[in-house]
Coordinates of C-alpha atoms and ligand atoms in Angstrom, one line a residue:
M1 CA 38.3 -2.9 -15.6
C2 CA 39.5 0.0 -13.3
G3 CA 37.7 3.0 -12.0
I4 CA 38.9 6.6 -12.3
I5 CA 37.6 9.8 -10.8
G6 CA 39.1 13.4 -11.0
Y7 CA 38.0 16.7 -9.3
I8 CA 38.8 20.4 -9.7
G9 CA 36.9 23.1 -7.8
S10 CA 36.8 24.9 -4.5
R11 CA 36.0 22.0 -2.2
K12 CA 38.4 19.5 -0.7
A13 CA 39.2 17.0 -3.4
A14 CA 40.1 14.0 -1.3
N15 CA 36.7 13.4 0.2
I16 CA 34.9 13.8 -3.1
L17 CA 37.4 11.4 -4.8
W18 CA 37.2 8.7 -2.1
D19 CA 33.4 8.8 -2.0
G20 CA 33.4 8.6 -5.8
L21 CA 35.6 5.4 -5.8
K22 CA 33.2 3.7 -3.5
R23 CA 30.4 4.2 -6.1
L24 CA 32.6 2.5 -8.7
E25 CA 33.3 -0.6 -6.6
Y26 CA 31.2 -2.7 -8.8
R27 CA 34.0 -2.3 -11.3
G28 CA 36.1 -4.3 -9.0
Y29 CA 39.5 -3.5 -7.5
D30 CA 42.4 -5.0 -5.8
S31 CA 44.1 -1.7 -4.8
A32 CA 43.2 2.0 -4.8
G33 CA 44.7 5.4 -4.3
I34 CA 44.3 9.1 -4.4
C35 CA 46.5 12.1 -5.5
T36 CA 45.8 15.7 -4.7
I37 CA 47.8 18.9 -5.3
N38 CA 48.3 21.2 -2.3
N39 CA 50.5 24.3 -2.4
N40 CA 52.1 23.1 -5.6
H41 CA 53.0 19.7 -4.0
I42 CA 51.8 16.3 -5.1
L43 CA 50.3 14.2 -2.3
I44 CA 49.7 10.5 -3.0
E45 CA 48.2 7.8 -0.7
K46 CA 47.5 4.3 -2.1
D47 CA 47.5 0.7 -0.9
V48 CA 46.3 -2.8 -1.8
G49 CA 43.1 -4.4 -0.6
K50 CA 39.4 -3.6 -0.6
L51 CA 38.3 0.0 -0.3
E52 CA 37.1 -0.4 3.3
E53 CA 40.5 -2.0 4.2
I54 CA 42.5 0.8 2.6
Q55 CA 40.3 3.4 4.2
N56 CA 41.3 2.1 7.6
K57 CA 45.0 2.2 6.7
I58 CA 45.1 5.7 5.1
N59 CA 43.7 8.9 6.5
F60 CA 42.5 10.6 3.2
N61 CA 41.0 13.4 5.3
S62 CA 44.5 14.7 5.9
M63 CA 45.0 15.2 2.1
N64 CA 44.4 18.9 1.4
G65 CA 44.0 20.5 -2.1
N66 CA 41.2 21.3 -4.4
V67 CA 42.3 19.3 -7.4
G68 CA 43.0 15.6 -7.6
I69 CA 42.6 12.2 -9.2
S70 CA 41.8 8.8 -7.8
H71 CA 41.7 5.2 -9.0
C72 CA 40.6 1.7 -8.1
R73 CA 42.7 -0.9 -9.9
W74 CA 41.8 -4.3 -11.4
A75 CA 45.3 -5.5 -12.2
T76 CA 46.2 -6.3 -15.8
H77 CA 50.0 -5.6 -16.0
G78 CA 52.0 -6.1 -12.8
K79 CA 51.0 -7.9 -9.7
V80 CA 48.7 -6.6 -7.0
T81 CA 51.2 -4.5 -4.9
K82 CA 51.3 -1.0 -3.4
E83 CA 53.9 0.1 -5.9
N84 CA 51.7 -1.0 -8.8
A85 CA 48.6 0.8 -7.4
H86 CA 47.6 4.0 -9.0
P87 CA 48.2 7.0 -9.0
H88 CA 51.7 7.0 -10.4
C89 CA 54.0 10.0 -10.7
D90 CA 57.2 11.1 -12.5
N91 CA 60.7 11.1 -10.9
N92 CA 60.4 14.8 -10.0
N93 CA 57.0 14.3 -8.2
K94 CA 55.5 17.0 -10.4
I95 CA 53.0 15.0 -12.6
S96 CA 50.6 12.3 -11.5
I97 CA 48.4 10.0 -13.5
V98 CA 45.6 7.4 -13.2
H99 CA 44.8 5.0 -16.1
N100 CA 42.2 2.4 -17.2
G101 CA 43.2 0.4 -20.3
I102 CA 46.2 -1.4 -21.7
I103 CA 49.2 0.3 -23.3
E104 CA 50.3 -2.2 -26.0
N105 CA 53.7 -0.7 -26.7
F106 CA 54.7 0.1 -23.1
Q107 CA 57.8 -2.1 -23.1
E108 CA 59.6 -0.3 -26.0
L109 CA 58.6 3.1 -24.5
K110 CA 59.9 2.0 -21.1
E111 CA 63.3 1.0 -22.5
R112 CA 63.6 4.3 -24.4
L113 CA 62.7 6.2 -21.2
I114 CA 65.1 4.2 -19.1
K115 CA 67.9 5.1 -21.5
K116 CA 67.0 8.8 -21.0
G117 CA 67.5 8.3 -17.2
H118 CA 63.9 7.8 -16.1
K119 CA 63.7 5.5 -13.0
F120 CA 60.6 3.2 -12.7
K121 CA 59.1 2.1 -9.4
S122 CA 56.3 -0.2 -10.7
M123 CA 55.8 -3.0 -13.2
T124 CA 52.7 -1.3 -14.7
D125 CA 52.2 -0.1 -18.3
T126 CA 50.6 3.1 -16.8
E127 CA 53.8 4.4 -15.2
V128 CA 55.4 4.6 -18.6
V129 CA 52.8 7.2 -19.6
V130 CA 53.5 9.6 -16.7
H131 CA 57.3 9.4 -17.5
L132 CA 56.5 10.0 -21.2
I133 CA 54.5 13.1 -20.3
A134 CA 57.3 14.3 -18.0
D135 CA 59.8 13.7 -20.7
N136 CA 57.7 16.0 -23.0
Y137 CA 56.9 18.6 -20.3
N138 CA 58.0 22.1 -21.2
G139 CA 55.7 24.3 -19.1
S140 CA 52.4 23.0 -20.5
I141 CA 50.9 19.8 -19.1
E142 CA 48.2 19.9 -21.8
E143 CA 50.9 20.1 -24.6
A144 CA 53.1 17.5 -22.9
T145 CA 50.1 15.1 -22.7
R146 CA 49.2 15.6 -26.3
K147 CA 52.8 14.8 -27.4
A148 CA 52.9 11.7 -25.3
L149 CA 49.6 10.4 -26.5
K150 CA 50.9 10.5 -30.1
Q151 CA 53.5 7.9 -29.1
I152 CA 51.2 5.5 -27.4
D153 CA 49.4 2.4 -28.9
G154 CA 46.6 1.0 -26.9
S155 CA 43.5 1.7 -24.9
Y156 CA 43.4 4.4 -22.2
A157 CA 41.1 6.6 -20.0
L158 CA 43.6 9.0 -18.3
G159 CA 43.3 11.5 -15.5
I160 CA 46.4 13.8 -15.1
V161 CA 47.4 16.5 -12.7
C162 CA 50.6 18.7 -12.5
A163 CA 52.0 20.4 -9.4
N164 CA 53.2 23.4 -11.6
E165 CA 49.6 23.9 -12.9
P166 CA 47.2 23.1 -10.1
D167 CA 44.5 25.0 -11.9
K168 CA 44.2 22.3 -14.5
L169 CA 42.9 18.7 -14.7
I170 CA 43.6 16.8 -17.9
A171 CA 41.6 13.8 -19.2
A172 CA 42.1 11.7 -22.3
R173 CA 40.3 8.8 -23.8
N174 CA 40.9 6.0 -26.3
E175 CA 38.7 2.9 -26.1
S176 CA 38.3 2.9 -22.3
P177 CA 35.2 4.9 -21.1
L178 CA 35.6 8.4 -19.7
I179 CA 33.1 11.1 -19.0
V180 CA 33.4 14.8 -18.0
G181 CA 31.0 16.0 -15.3
L182 CA 30.0 19.7 -15.4
G183 CA 29.4 21.4 -12.0
E184 CA 28.9 24.9 -10.6
G185 CA 32.4 26.3 -10.0
E186 CA 33.8 22.7 -10.1
N187 CA 34.2 20.0 -12.7
F188 CA 34.8 16.2 -12.7
I189 CA 36.0 13.3 -14.7
A190 CA 35.0 9.7 -14.1
S191 CA 35.0 6.2 -15.7
D192 CA 31.2 6.0 -15.2
V193 CA 28.3 8.1 -14.1
P194 CA 27.8 6.7 -10.6
A195 CA 31.0 8.2 -9.4
I196 CA 29.8 11.9 -9.9
L197 CA 26.0 11.7 -10.1
K198 CA 25.8 13.0 -6.5
H199 CA 27.4 16.3 -7.7
T200 CA 26.1 16.8 -11.2
N201 CA 23.9 15.2 -13.8
K202 CA 25.4 17.1 -16.7
V203 CA 28.0 15.0 -18.5
I204 CA 30.0 14.9 -21.7
Y205 CA 30.9 11.5 -23.0
L206 CA 34.5 11.7 -24.4
D207 CA 35.0 9.8 -27.7
N208 CA 38.2 8.1 -28.8
N209 CA 41.3 10.3 -29.3
E210 CA 39.7 13.2 -27.4
M211 CA 41.2 15.2 -24.6
A212 CA 39.6 17.4 -22.0
V213 CA 41.2 20.3 -20.2
L214 CA 39.3 21.2 -17.1
T215 CA 39.6 24.2 -14.8
K216 CA 37.1 24.8 -12.0
D217 CA 35.1 27.1 -14.1
N218 CA 35.7 25.8 -17.7
V219 CA 35.9 22.6 -19.8
T220 CA 37.5 22.5 -23.2
I221 CA 37.4 19.4 -25.3
K222 CA 40.1 18.9 -28.1
N223 CA 41.1 16.3 -30.5
N224 CA 44.6 14.8 -30.4
N225 CA 45.7 17.6 -32.8
G226 CA 44.7 20.2 -30.3
E227 CA 41.7 21.5 -32.3
I228 CA 38.7 22.4 -30.1
I229 CA 35.6 20.2 -30.5
H230 CA 32.1 21.1 -29.5
K231 CA 30.4 18.2 -27.7
K232 CA 26.7 17.6 -26.7
I233 CA 26.0 17.9 -22.9
A234 CA 23.9 15.0 -21.8
E235 CA 21.6 15.1 -18.8
I236 CA 21.4 11.9 -16.7
D237 CA 18.0 11.2 -15.3
W238 CA 19.0 8.2 -13.1
D239 CA 18.6 7.9 -9.3
S240 CA 21.9 6.9 -7.7
E241 CA 20.8 3.2 -7.3
L242 CA 20.0 3.1 -11.0
A243 CA 23.3 4.8 -11.7
E244 CA 25.3 1.9 -10.2
K245 CA 23.6 -0.2 -12.8
A246 CA 24.6 2.4 -15.4
G247 CA 20.9 2.9 -16.3
Y248 CA 20.0 -0.7 -16.5
R249 CA 17.1 -2.0 -14.3
H250 CA 19.1 -4.9 -12.9
F251 CA 22.8 -5.8 -12.8
M252 CA 22.0 -9.0 -14.7
L253 CA 20.8 -7.0 -17.8
K254 CA 23.8 -4.6 -17.4
E255 CA 26.2 -7.5 -17.3
I256 CA 24.6 -9.2 -20.3
H257 CA 25.2 -6.0 -22.2
E258 CA 28.7 -5.7 -20.9
Q259 CA 29.7 -8.9 -22.6
P260 CA 31.2 -7.4 -25.8
R261 CA 33.5 -5.2 -23.6
A262 CA 34.3 -8.1 -21.2
I263 CA 35.3 -10.2 -24.2
T264 CA 37.4 -7.4 -25.6
E265 CA 39.2 -6.9 -22.2
T266 CA 39.7 -10.7 -21.9
L267 CA 41.4 -10.8 -25.4
N268 CA 43.5 -7.7 -24.8
G269 CA 47.2 -8.4 -24.7
R270 CA 46.8 -12.1 -25.5
I271 CA 46.9 -11.9 -29.3
E272 CA 50.1 -10.7 -30.8
N273 CA 51.2 -10.8 -34.5
G274 CA 48.5 -13.4 -35.3
N275 CA 49.5 -15.7 -32.4
I276 CA 48.1 -16.4 -29.0
N277 CA 50.5 -15.4 -26.3
L278 CA 49.7 -17.0 -22.9
A279 CA 53.3 -17.9 -22.0
N280 CA 53.8 -15.3 -19.3
E281 CA 50.5 -16.4 -17.6
L282 CA 51.2 -20.1 -17.5
N283 CA 53.7 -21.9 -15.2
L284 CA 54.2 -24.7 -17.7
N285 CA 56.6 -24.2 -20.6
E286 CA 55.9 -25.5 -24.1
G287 CA 57.8 -28.8 -23.4
E288 CA 55.8 -29.5 -20.3
L289 CA 52.5 -28.6 -22.1
K290 CA 53.4 -31.0 -24.9
R291 CA 53.9 -33.8 -22.3
I292 CA 50.3 -33.4 -21.0
N293 CA 48.4 -36.4 -22.2
R294 CA 45.1 -35.8 -20.5
I295 CA 43.1 -32.9 -19.2
I296 CA 40.4 -33.0 -16.5
I297 CA 38.3 -29.9 -16.1
V298 CA 36.6 -29.4 -12.7
A299 CA 33.9 -26.8 -11.9
C300 CA 30.4 -26.2 -10.6
G301 CA 27.1 -24.7 -12.1
T302 CA 27.6 -22.4 -15.1
S303 CA 31.4 -22.8 -14.9
W304 CA 30.8 -26.6 -15.3
H305 CA 28.8 -25.8 -18.5
A306 CA 31.8 -23.8 -19.7
A307 CA 34.0 -26.8 -18.9
L308 CA 31.8 -29.0 -21.2
A309 CA 32.3 -26.5 -24.1
G310 CA 36.0 -26.4 -23.4
E311 CA 36.1 -30.2 -23.7
F312 CA 34.6 -29.9 -27.2
M313 CA 37.1 -27.2 -28.2
L314 CA 40.2 -28.9 -26.8
E315 CA 39.4 -32.4 -28.3
E316 CA 38.2 -31.0 -31.6
L317 CA 41.1 -28.6 -32.2
A318 CA 44.0 -29.5 -29.9
K319 CA 43.3 -33.3 -30.1
I320 CA 43.8 -33.7 -26.3
P321 CA 41.7 -36.2 -24.4
V322 CA 39.5 -34.2 -22.0
E323 CA 37.1 -35.3 -19.1
V324 CA 34.8 -32.9 -17.3
E325 CA 34.0 -33.5 -13.7
Y326 CA 31.6 -31.8 -11.2
A327 CA 34.2 -30.5 -8.7
S328 CA 32.0 -31.9 -5.9
E329 CA 32.2 -35.4 -7.4
F330 CA 35.9 -35.2 -8.3
R331 CA 37.0 -34.3 -4.8
Y332 CA 35.5 -37.5 -3.3
R333 CA 36.1 -40.0 -6.1
N334 CA 39.8 -40.7 -5.5
P335 CA 40.4 -39.8 -9.2
I336 CA 43.3 -41.3 -11.2
V337 CA 45.6 -38.3 -11.7
N338 CA 49.4 -37.9 -12.2
E339 CA 52.0 -35.4 -13.3
D340 CA 51.0 -35.9 -17.0
T341 CA 47.5 -34.7 -16.1
L342 CA 46.5 -31.1 -16.4
V343 CA 43.6 -30.2 -14.1
I344 CA 41.8 -27.0 -15.1
A345 CA 39.6 -25.4 -12.5
I346 CA 37.0 -22.9 -13.7
S347 CA 35.4 -20.5 -11.3
Q348 CA 34.0 -16.9 -11.6
S349 CA 34.4 -16.2 -7.9
G350 CA 37.4 -18.2 -7.3
E351 CA 36.0 -19.2 -3.9
T352 CA 33.6 -22.1 -4.6
A353 CA 34.3 -24.6 -1.8
D354 CA 33.9 -27.7 -4.0
T355 CA 36.2 -26.4 -6.7
L356 CA 38.8 -25.3 -4.2
A357 CA 38.8 -28.7 -2.6
A358 CA 39.1 -30.4 -6.0
I359 CA 42.2 -28.6 -6.9
R360 CA 43.7 -29.4 -3.5
E361 CA 43.0 -33.1 -4.2
A362 CA 44.5 -32.8 -7.7
K363 CA 47.7 -31.1 -6.4
K364 CA 48.0 -33.9 -3.7
K365 CA 48.2 -36.3 -6.7
N366 CA 50.9 -34.2 -8.4
A367 CA 48.7 -32.9 -11.2
N368 CA 49.5 -29.5 -12.6
V369 CA 46.6 -27.1 -11.9
L370 CA 45.5 -24.3 -14.2
S371 CA 42.7 -22.1 -13.0
I372 CA 40.3 -19.9 -15.1
V373 CA 39.1 -17.3 -12.7
N374 CA 37.4 -13.8 -12.7
A375 CA 37.9 -12.6 -9.2
K376 CA 41.6 -11.4 -8.9
G377 CA 43.6 -12.7 -6.0
S378 CA 40.8 -15.3 -5.0
S379 CA 41.7 -18.5 -3.2
I380 CA 41.5 -20.7 -6.3
S381 CA 43.6 -18.3 -8.4
R382 CA 46.2 -18.3 -5.6
E383 CA 46.3 -22.0 -4.9
A384 CA 46.4 -23.1 -8.5
D385 CA 49.8 -23.4 -10.2
S386 CA 48.8 -20.8 -12.7
V387 CA 45.8 -18.7 -13.6
L388 CA 44.3 -17.4 -16.8
Y389 CA 42.0 -14.6 -15.7
T390 CA 38.8 -13.6 -17.4
Y391 CA 38.6 -9.8 -17.4
A392 CA 34.8 -9.6 -17.1
G393 CA 35.0 -7.2 -14.2
P394 CA 33.0 -8.0 -11.0
E395 CA 29.8 -9.9 -11.7
I396 CA 27.2 -8.7 -9.2
G397 CA 24.1 -10.5 -10.6
V398 CA 23.8 -14.0 -9.0
A399 CA 23.2 -15.5 -12.4
S400 CA 26.5 -15.8 -14.2
T401 CA 26.5 -14.2 -17.7
K402 CA 29.5 -12.2 -18.7
A403 CA 31.8 -14.6 -16.7
F404 CA 30.4 -17.5 -18.7
T405 CA 31.2 -16.0 -22.1
T406 CA 34.6 -14.8 -21.0
Q407 CA 35.3 -18.3 -19.7
L408 CA 34.6 -19.6 -23.1
I409 CA 36.9 -17.1 -24.6
V410 CA 39.8 -18.1 -22.3
L411 CA 39.1 -21.8 -23.1
Y412 CA 39.2 -21.0 -26.8
L413 CA 42.5 -19.0 -26.4
F414 CA 44.0 -21.8 -24.4
T415 CA 42.8 -24.3 -27.1
L416 CA 44.5 -22.3 -29.9
Y417 CA 47.6 -21.9 -27.8
M418 CA 47.8 -25.7 -27.2
S419 CA 47.0 -26.4 -30.9
N420 CA 49.9 -24.4 -31.9
I421 CA 52.3 -26.0 -29.4
R422 CA 51.2 -29.5 -30.3
N423 CA 50.9 -28.8 -34.1
S424 CA 47.4 -30.1 -34.2
L425 CA 46.5 -27.1 -36.4
N426 CA 48.7 -25.4 -39.0
K427 CA 49.7 -21.8 -38.6
E428 CA 47.4 -20.6 -41.4
T429 CA 44.3 -22.3 -39.7
I430 CA 45.2 -20.8 -36.3
R431 CA 45.5 -17.3 -37.9
D432 CA 42.1 -17.7 -39.5
L433 CA 40.5 -18.9 -36.2
I434 CA 42.1 -15.9 -34.4
G435 CA 40.7 -13.6 -37.1
K436 CA 37.1 -14.9 -36.5
L437 CA 37.7 -14.6 -32.7
R438 CA 38.6 -10.9 -33.0
K439 CA 35.2 -10.2 -34.7
L440 CA 33.2 -11.8 -31.9
P441 CA 32.8 -8.6 -29.6
L442 CA 31.3 -6.7 -32.6
E443 CA 29.0 -9.5 -33.6
M444 CA 27.9 -9.8 -30.0
E445 CA 27.4 -6.0 -29.9
T446 CA 25.1 -6.2 -33.0
L447 CA 23.2 -9.1 -31.3
L448 CA 22.6 -6.9 -28.3
T449 CA 21.8 -3.6 -30.0
E450 CA 19.4 -4.8 -32.6
D451 CA 16.0 -5.5 -31.0
K452 CA 15.4 -9.1 -32.2
G453 CA 12.1 -9.4 -30.3
I454 CA 13.5 -11.6 -27.6
K455 CA 11.4 -9.8 -25.0
K456 CA 8.3 -10.7 -27.0
I457 CA 9.3 -14.3 -27.3
A458 CA 9.9 -14.5 -23.5
D459 CA 6.1 -13.8 -23.1
I460 CA 5.6 -17.5 -23.9
Y461 CA 6.9 -18.4 -20.4
K462 CA 4.3 -16.2 -18.7
D463 CA 2.0 -19.1 -17.9
K464 CA 4.4 -22.0 -18.2
N465 CA 6.0 -24.0 -15.4
N466 CA 8.3 -26.3 -17.4
A467 CA 10.7 -25.9 -20.3
L468 CA 13.2 -27.9 -22.3
F469 CA 16.5 -26.8 -24.0
L470 CA 18.1 -28.9 -26.7
G471 CA 21.5 -28.8 -28.4
R472 CA 24.0 -31.1 -30.0
G473 CA 27.8 -31.0 -29.9
I474 CA 29.2 -27.7 -28.4
N475 CA 25.6 -26.5 -28.3
F476 CA 24.6 -29.1 -25.7
P477 CA 26.4 -27.2 -22.9
I478 CA 24.7 -24.1 -24.1
A479 CA 21.4 -25.8 -23.8
L480 CA 22.3 -26.8 -20.2
E481 CA 23.3 -23.2 -19.5
G482 CA 20.0 -21.8 -21.0
A483 CA 18.1 -24.1 -18.7
L484 CA 20.1 -23.1 -15.7
K485 CA 19.6 -19.4 -16.3
L486 CA 15.8 -19.8 -16.7
K487 CA 15.4 -21.9 -13.6
E488 CA 17.6 -19.9 -11.3
V489 CA 16.0 -16.4 -12.0
S490 CA 12.4 -17.3 -13.0
Y491 CA 11.9 -20.5 -11.0
I492 CA 10.4 -22.2 -14.0
H493 CA 11.6 -25.8 -14.0
A494 CA 13.9 -26.2 -17.0
E495 CA 16.1 -29.0 -18.3
G496 CA 18.8 -29.1 -20.9
Y497 CA 19.4 -32.3 -23.0
P498 CA 21.4 -33.4 -26.0
A499 CA 18.9 -33.1 -28.8
A500 CA 19.2 -36.7 -29.7
E501 CA 18.2 -37.8 -26.2
M502 CA 14.6 -36.6 -26.8
K503 CA 13.6 -40.1 -28.0
H504 CA 15.0 -41.7 -24.8
G505 CA 12.5 -40.2 -22.4
P506 CA 12.0 -36.4 -22.5
I507 CA 9.7 -36.6 -25.6
A508 CA 7.1 -37.9 -23.2
L509 CA 6.9 -34.4 -21.8
I510 CA 6.2 -32.6 -25.0
D511 CA 2.9 -30.7 -25.3
K512 CA 1.9 -27.1 -25.8
N513 CA 2.8 -26.3 -22.2
M514 CA 6.4 -27.3 -22.6
P515 CA 8.3 -24.6 -24.7
V516 CA 11.4 -26.1 -26.2
V517 CA 14.4 -24.0 -27.1
V518 CA 16.5 -25.6 -29.8
L519 CA 20.1 -24.5 -30.5
A520 CA 20.1 -25.0 -34.3
T521 CA 23.1 -23.0 -35.6
K522 CA 24.5 -24.3 -38.9
D523 CA 27.4 -26.8 -38.6
V524 CA 28.7 -29.5 -40.8
Y525 CA 27.8 -32.4 -38.5
T526 CA 24.4 -32.3 -36.9
Y527 CA 22.3 -29.5 -38.4
K528 CA 20.0 -31.7 -40.3
K529 CA 19.6 -34.0 -37.3
V530 CA 18.5 -31.0 -35.2
L531 CA 15.9 -30.1 -37.8
G532 CA 14.6 -33.6 -37.3
N533 CA 14.4 -33.1 -33.6
I534 CA 12.4 -29.9 -34.2
Q535 CA 10.0 -31.8 -36.4
E536 CA 9.6 -34.4 -33.6
V537 CA 8.6 -31.7 -31.1
K538 CA 6.3 -30.1 -33.6
A539 CA 4.6 -33.4 -34.3
R540 CA 3.6 -33.6 -30.7
G541 CA 2.1 -30.2 -30.5
G542 CA 5.2 -28.6 -28.8
I543 CA 6.3 -24.9 -29.2
V544 CA 9.8 -24.5 -30.6
I545 CA 12.0 -21.4 -30.2
A546 CA 15.0 -21.9 -32.5
I547 CA 18.4 -20.2 -32.2
A548 CA 19.6 -20.2 -35.8
T549 CA 22.3 -18.8 -38.1
E550 CA 21.5 -15.6 -39.9
G551 CA 20.1 -16.3 -43.4
D552 CA 18.8 -19.8 -42.5
E553 CA 15.3 -19.7 -44.1
E554 CA 14.7 -23.4 -43.8
I555 CA 14.3 -23.2 -40.0
R556 CA 11.7 -20.5 -40.3
K557 CA 9.4 -23.0 -42.0
I558 CA 9.3 -25.4 -39.0
A559 CA 10.1 -23.4 -35.8
D560 CA 7.4 -21.2 -34.1
Y561 CA 10.0 -18.5 -33.3
V562 CA 13.5 -18.0 -34.6
F563 CA 16.2 -15.9 -33.1
Y564 CA 19.1 -15.4 -35.5
I565 CA 22.7 -15.0 -34.6
P566 CA 25.5 -13.7 -36.9
R567 CA 27.2 -16.3 -39.1
T568 CA 30.5 -17.3 -37.6
L569 CA 32.6 -20.4 -36.9
Y570 CA 30.5 -23.2 -35.4
I571 CA 32.5 -23.2 -32.1
L572 CA 32.3 -19.5 -31.7
S573 CA 28.6 -19.4 -32.5
S574 CA 28.0 -21.2 -29.2
I575 CA 29.3 -18.1 -27.5
L576 CA 26.9 -15.9 -29.3
S577 CA 24.0 -18.4 -28.9
V578 CA 23.9 -18.1 -25.1
V579 CA 23.1 -14.4 -25.3
P580 CA 19.4 -14.9 -26.3
L581 CA 19.1 -17.5 -23.7
Q582 CA 20.4 -15.1 -21.0
L583 CA 17.9 -12.5 -22.2
L584 CA 15.0 -15.0 -22.3
A585 CA 15.7 -15.9 -18.7
Y586 CA 16.0 -12.3 -17.6
Y587 CA 12.6 -11.3 -19.2
A588 CA 10.9 -14.4 -18.0
A589 CA 11.9 -13.4 -14.4
T590 CA 10.9 -9.7 -14.8
D591 CA 7.6 -10.7 -16.4
R592 CA 7.0 -12.5 -13.1
N593 CA 8.0 -9.4 -11.1
L594 CA 11.0 -11.3 -9.7
D595 CA 14.4 -9.7 -9.0
P596 CA 16.9 -11.5 -11.3
D597 CA 19.8 -10.1 -9.4
K598 CA 18.8 -11.8 -6.1
P599 CA 17.1 -15.1 -6.8
R600 CA 15.6 -16.9 -3.8
N601 CA 17.9 -19.5 -2.0
L602 CA 20.9 -18.6 -4.2
S603 CA 24.2 -16.8 -3.4
K604 CA 26.8 -15.4 -5.8
S605 CA 29.6 -17.7 -4.4
V606 CA 29.0 -21.1 -2.8
T607 CA 31.8 -21.0 -0.3
V608 CA 30.3 -23.9 1.7
E609 CA 30.1 -27.5 0.8
Ligands
AGP1 C1 25.5 -19.6 -12.2 O1 24.5 -18.7 -12.8 C2 25.2 -19.8 -10.8 N1 25.2 -18.6 -10.1 C3 26.1 -20.9 -10.2 O2 25.8 -22.1 -10.9 C4 27.6 -20.7 -10.4 O3 28.0 -20.8 -11.7 C5 28.3 -21.8 -9.5 O4 28.0 -21.6 -8.2 C6 29.8 -21.7 -9.7 O5 30.3 -20.5 -9.2 P1 31.8 -20.1 -9.6 O6 31.9 -20.0 -11.0 O7 32.1 -18.8 -8.8 O8 32.7 -21.2 -9.1

């Protein structure tokens, strides 16, 4: 998830562009750069590292010019290097581009352009676009861009400048967000409002397949056929602190709502022609993966809950024995591990001390280590033998939300990939499972847009100090995650249990002061048993909040509150089921006037033992 800003006006572009990038740093970055046009020459400065590191290496103040583009990169195609950082330019140094998104057909375009004599400096998909525009340039940067876009498949938010036409700034959007900011004698483009709110609160939200041609005094919006479109001008009424949260009161709520996009970006480029394609991200080839006879997953906290869900997926579908270990236990237990063991380490930050120590222990014992990480270039992602990134973008809220659901997505992708290699599922079944996976972002979007009264249900917790979360099968880790979310942001003591465990102790706790959330989505195995568990709670005067499958009328007769989720595959329903639990925790915290982004005693990454 990269950040883009562009400026055209009478002021010095470089300062405005760099300041704007710093307001997008929540989008994450591993490199950044700026391009301005001065006296019909392209100036580009870029480097790897965090913004404050780059700022010390490059003197952006020396970059003159009143038009420019800038970019902070969260690498998708091509490693984190200076050459792969944006902006990119053509071989004649006349056209420069910044891009957020994924060009699906970049390889074939690149081969075609190389045959025509274009020379590439980077491994990125983005650089193909600037060469394609140059290849079509015939005196109009707008026309050349339009012709290039007609040949591109994929998602993009683009900022483009041309040394021959310094009075223009071009923007184009398909899937990746891009806005136009309208100033007085100056205009802007940006990935998100925070980057330009300091200069204007009048914005136009570009829609898919739309292009904007900006001069310092005018903005024209066109469709990809060049026809002018009239767009509404929105007025943003946020203060700048709110702007960084894109209008949400807290990062936690913003990140809960970012999950559909985070899942889409995590899926991007990993499903091709009905198959899962992870080969170029793994260091084990198919033969080596077939030889793996045991998987151990190590993690902490929320990532450990994802690991438990991953165990269910891998054993159920890929038929591989899996054990899940707290990283802090694994590292001191002298575990039995060898070269036929795959150790998977899951970590949002990629810096959790116990998880890092666990993979070092595993590598000492010749296990192959795969990491599932969100933070690019973090220690765990570098020290593991390979890494499958979640593309959730930086997670600012201490309570992990979008990182968790994208961890489940990566585990599901890896499960299907292994199922195919090990023939534990036939191709038809895998294609069907992939089809259901592709629908998940939209199902989650529906869940988040329709107000299902979760805020009202959260009122239950106002005067409560204890809570229980129950689930069976893959919903047991979801119950654990719901309990962790509630306790870490609202300070209500909450426990998660396998629903069947009720009778072995926890049922002694049940009364009207112990709200019980029950994950009761329909599955072939345990749904009826879960109904029985709900009856047990009700029989003792407990309050039951059920998370159920859309259309299930039976559950409405016995639960006090029901939150429905869209009907989908049982395994995938667990990814949807966690969303109401995240929202319950968020509202329970705000009802108590607590700041869910900064819970007491907690830090975002536990880099100490
Ligand atoms: C989750 O909401 C917590 N913030 C915490 O349990 C976290 O999941 C745990 O510290 C592991 O962090 P990691 O994923 O960055 O390794």
